[in-house]
Coordinates of C-alpha atoms in Angstrom, one line a residue:
M1 CA 67.3 113.0 -58.3
T2 CA 67.6 113.3 -54.3
D3 CA 67.3 116.5 -52.8
P4 CA 71.1 118.1 -52.0
A5 CA 69.9 119.4 -48.8
K6 CA 68.7 115.9 -47.8
V7 CA 71.8 114.4 -49.1
R8 CA 74.0 116.8 -47.0
R9 CA 72.0 116.2 -43.8
H10 CA 72.1 112.4 -44.2
A11 CA 76.0 112.8 -44.3
E12 CA 76.4 114.9 -41.1
R13 CA 74.0 112.2 -39.0
I14 CA 76.3 109.5 -40.6
R15 CA 79.2 111.2 -39.2
E16 CA 77.7 112.2 -36.0
L17 CA 76.6 108.2 -35.4
V18 CA 79.9 107.2 -36.4
A19 CA 81.7 108.9 -34.1
S20 CA 79.9 108.2 -31.3
V21 CA 79.3 104.7 -32.2
V22 CA 83.7 104.3 -32.2
R23 CA 83.9 106.4 -28.9
S24 CA 80.8 104.2 -27.0
Q25 CA 80.6 100.6 -28.7
I26 CA 83.9 100.0 -30.2
K27 CA 86.2 98.1 -27.8
D28 CA 88.9 97.2 -30.2
P29 CA 92.6 97.7 -28.3
R30 CA 94.1 98.4 -32.2
L31 CA 91.6 101.7 -32.2
G32 CA 94.0 104.7 -31.2
M33 CA 92.8 108.2 -30.7
I34 CA 90.6 108.7 -33.8
T35 CA 88.4 111.7 -34.6
I36 CA 86.0 111.6 -37.2
T37 CA 86.6 114.4 -39.6
D38 CA 83.9 114.5 -42.0
A39 CA 81.7 112.4 -43.8
R40 CA 80.2 112.0 -47.6
I41 CA 77.2 110.3 -49.6
T42 CA 76.4 109.7 -52.6
A43 CA 72.9 111.4 -54.1
D44 CA 71.8 107.3 -54.4
L45 CA 72.5 107.5 -50.5
R46 CA 73.8 103.8 -51.2
D47 CA 78.0 104.4 -50.2
A48 CA 79.5 106.4 -47.7
T49 CA 82.8 107.7 -46.9
V50 CA 83.6 108.7 -43.6
F51 CA 87.0 110.4 -43.1
Y52 CA 89.0 110.6 -40.0
T53 CA 92.3 111.3 -38.3
V54 CA 94.3 109.8 -36.2
L55 CA 96.8 110.6 -33.6
G56 CA 100.3 109.0 -33.6
D57 CA 102.7 107.8 -36.0
A58 CA 101.7 105.2 -39.2
A59 CA 101.8 102.3 -37.0
E60 CA 98.9 103.8 -34.9
Q61 CA 97.2 104.7 -38.5
A62 CA 97.6 101.3 -39.8
S63 CA 96.2 99.6 -36.6
T64 CA 92.8 102.1 -36.3
A65 CA 92.5 101.2 -40.1
A66 CA 92.2 97.5 -39.5
A67 CA 89.8 98.3 -36.5
L68 CA 87.2 100.3 -38.5
E69 CA 87.5 97.6 -41.4
S70 CA 86.8 94.7 -38.8
A71 CA 84.1 97.3 -37.0
K72 CA 82.6 98.1 -40.3
G73 CA 79.4 95.6 -40.3
M74 CA 78.5 96.9 -37.0
L75 CA 78.6 100.4 -37.7
R76 CA 76.7 99.8 -40.8
S77 CA 74.0 98.0 -39.6
T78 CA 73.6 101.1 -36.7
V79 CA 73.9 103.8 -39.1
G80 CA 71.0 101.9 -41.3
K81 CA 68.6 101.6 -38.3
A82 CA 69.4 105.1 -37.2
L83 CA 68.6 106.7 -40.8
G84 CA 65.6 104.5 -41.5
L85 CA 66.6 104.3 -45.3
R86 CA 65.5 101.2 -47.4
H87 CA 69.3 100.4 -47.8
S88 CA 71.9 100.8 -45.7
P89 CA 74.6 102.7 -47.3
S90 CA 78.4 101.0 -47.4
L91 CA 80.9 102.6 -45.1
T92 CA 84.4 103.4 -46.8
F93 CA 86.9 105.1 -44.2
V94 CA 89.7 106.9 -45.7
L95 CA 92.4 108.6 -43.2
D96 CA 92.5 112.2 -43.4
D97 CA 95.9 113.7 -43.9
V98 CA 95.0 117.3 -43.1
Q99 CA 97.9 117.6 -40.4
D100 CA 100.6 116.3 -43.7
Q101 CA 99.1 119.2 -45.8
V102 CA 99.3 121.8 -43.2
K103 CA 103.1 121.4 -42.7
Q104 CA 103.5 121.1 -46.5
I105 CA 101.7 124.5 -46.5
D106 CA 103.9 126.1 -43.6
D107 CA 106.7 124.7 -45.3
L108 CA 105.6 126.3 -48.3
L109 CA 105.1 129.7 -46.8
V110 CA 108.1 129.9 -45.0
Q111 CA 110.1 129.4 -48.2
A112 CA 107.7 132.3 -49.6
R113 CA 108.9 134.3 -46.8
T114 CA 112.5 133.4 -47.2
A115 CA 112.2 134.3 -51.0
D116 CA 110.2 137.4 -50.4
A117 CA 112.9 138.5 -47.9
E118 CA 116.0 137.6 -50.0
V119 CA 114.2 139.9 -53.1
Q120 CA 114.0 142.9 -50.9
R121 CA 117.4 142.8 -49.5
L122 CA 118.5 142.7 -53.2
A123 CA 115.9 145.6 -54.4
A124 CA 117.8 147.8 -51.2
G125 CA 120.6 148.1 -53.0
A126 CA 119.1 148.6 -56.3
R127 CA 119.7 151.3 -58.8
Y128 CA 118.1 152.3 -62.3
A129 CA 119.5 150.6 -65.4
G130 CA 119.7 154.1 -67.2
E131 CA 118.9 157.7 -66.1
A132 CA 117.0 158.3 -63.1
Q133 CA 114.7 160.4 -65.3
P134 CA 113.7 158.2 -68.6
Y135 CA 112.1 160.5 -70.1
R136 CA 112.6 164.5 -71.6
V137 CA 111.8 167.3 -70.0
D138 CA 111.8 170.5 -71.5
D139 CA 115.2 172.7 -69.9
E140 CA 114.0 176.1 -69.4
D141 CA 116.3 178.4 -70.6
E142 CA 118.4 181.1 -68.5
D143 CA 116.0 184.7 -69.4
G144 CA 112.9 182.2 -68.2
D145 CA 112.0 181.1 -72.3
S146 CA 110.7 177.8 -72.5
A147 CA 112.9 175.9 -75.0
D148 CA 109.7 175.9 -77.2
E149 CA 109.4 179.2 -77.7
G150 CA 112.8 179.6 -78.3
A151 CA 112.4 177.1 -81.3
A152 CA 109.6 179.1 -83.0
D153 CA 112.1 182.0 -83.2
E154 CA 114.5 179.9 -84.8
Q155 CA 112.1 179.2 -87.9
T156 CA 111.5 182.8 -88.6
P157 CA 113.5 183.3 -91.8
R158 CA 116.4 185.6 -91.3
G159 CA 116.2 188.9 -92.2
A160 CA 112.5 188.9 -91.7
D161 CA 112.5 190.6 -88.5
R162 CA 114.7 193.3 -89.8
P163 CA 113.1 196.5 -91.3

């Protein structure tokens, strides 16, 4: 088993290496405004996935993906030499669609705020379906006695209080 901390360090090192090589050594005109966002490597250190974003439309993303695929061999050899592993990890490039997900989440938040505002608007004019106080409350008699005391007087038999 490989140490998870070691795997994490190798993944971070791969991200840094690929970013520096893309910035300084790849001269492909198809390569657009690219940012390497993350890299993950398997526990056996054989396969690495590199996530990237591209500023631009779908055509720019497709041309950048083609440029990365053509430079994959050079990137793999550079990473293998720098890491000093027995086997150079194979690299897979994946377009990171964070901006699309952020836009989708923002749209969902706007919909939720609109729905909350509608609920608040409807609740402002709402009334109780029944009485405002749905529970029975003991009323005070005119002389200050509660209704329970009057009920106790009614339970005594008639004529029992006469001498």
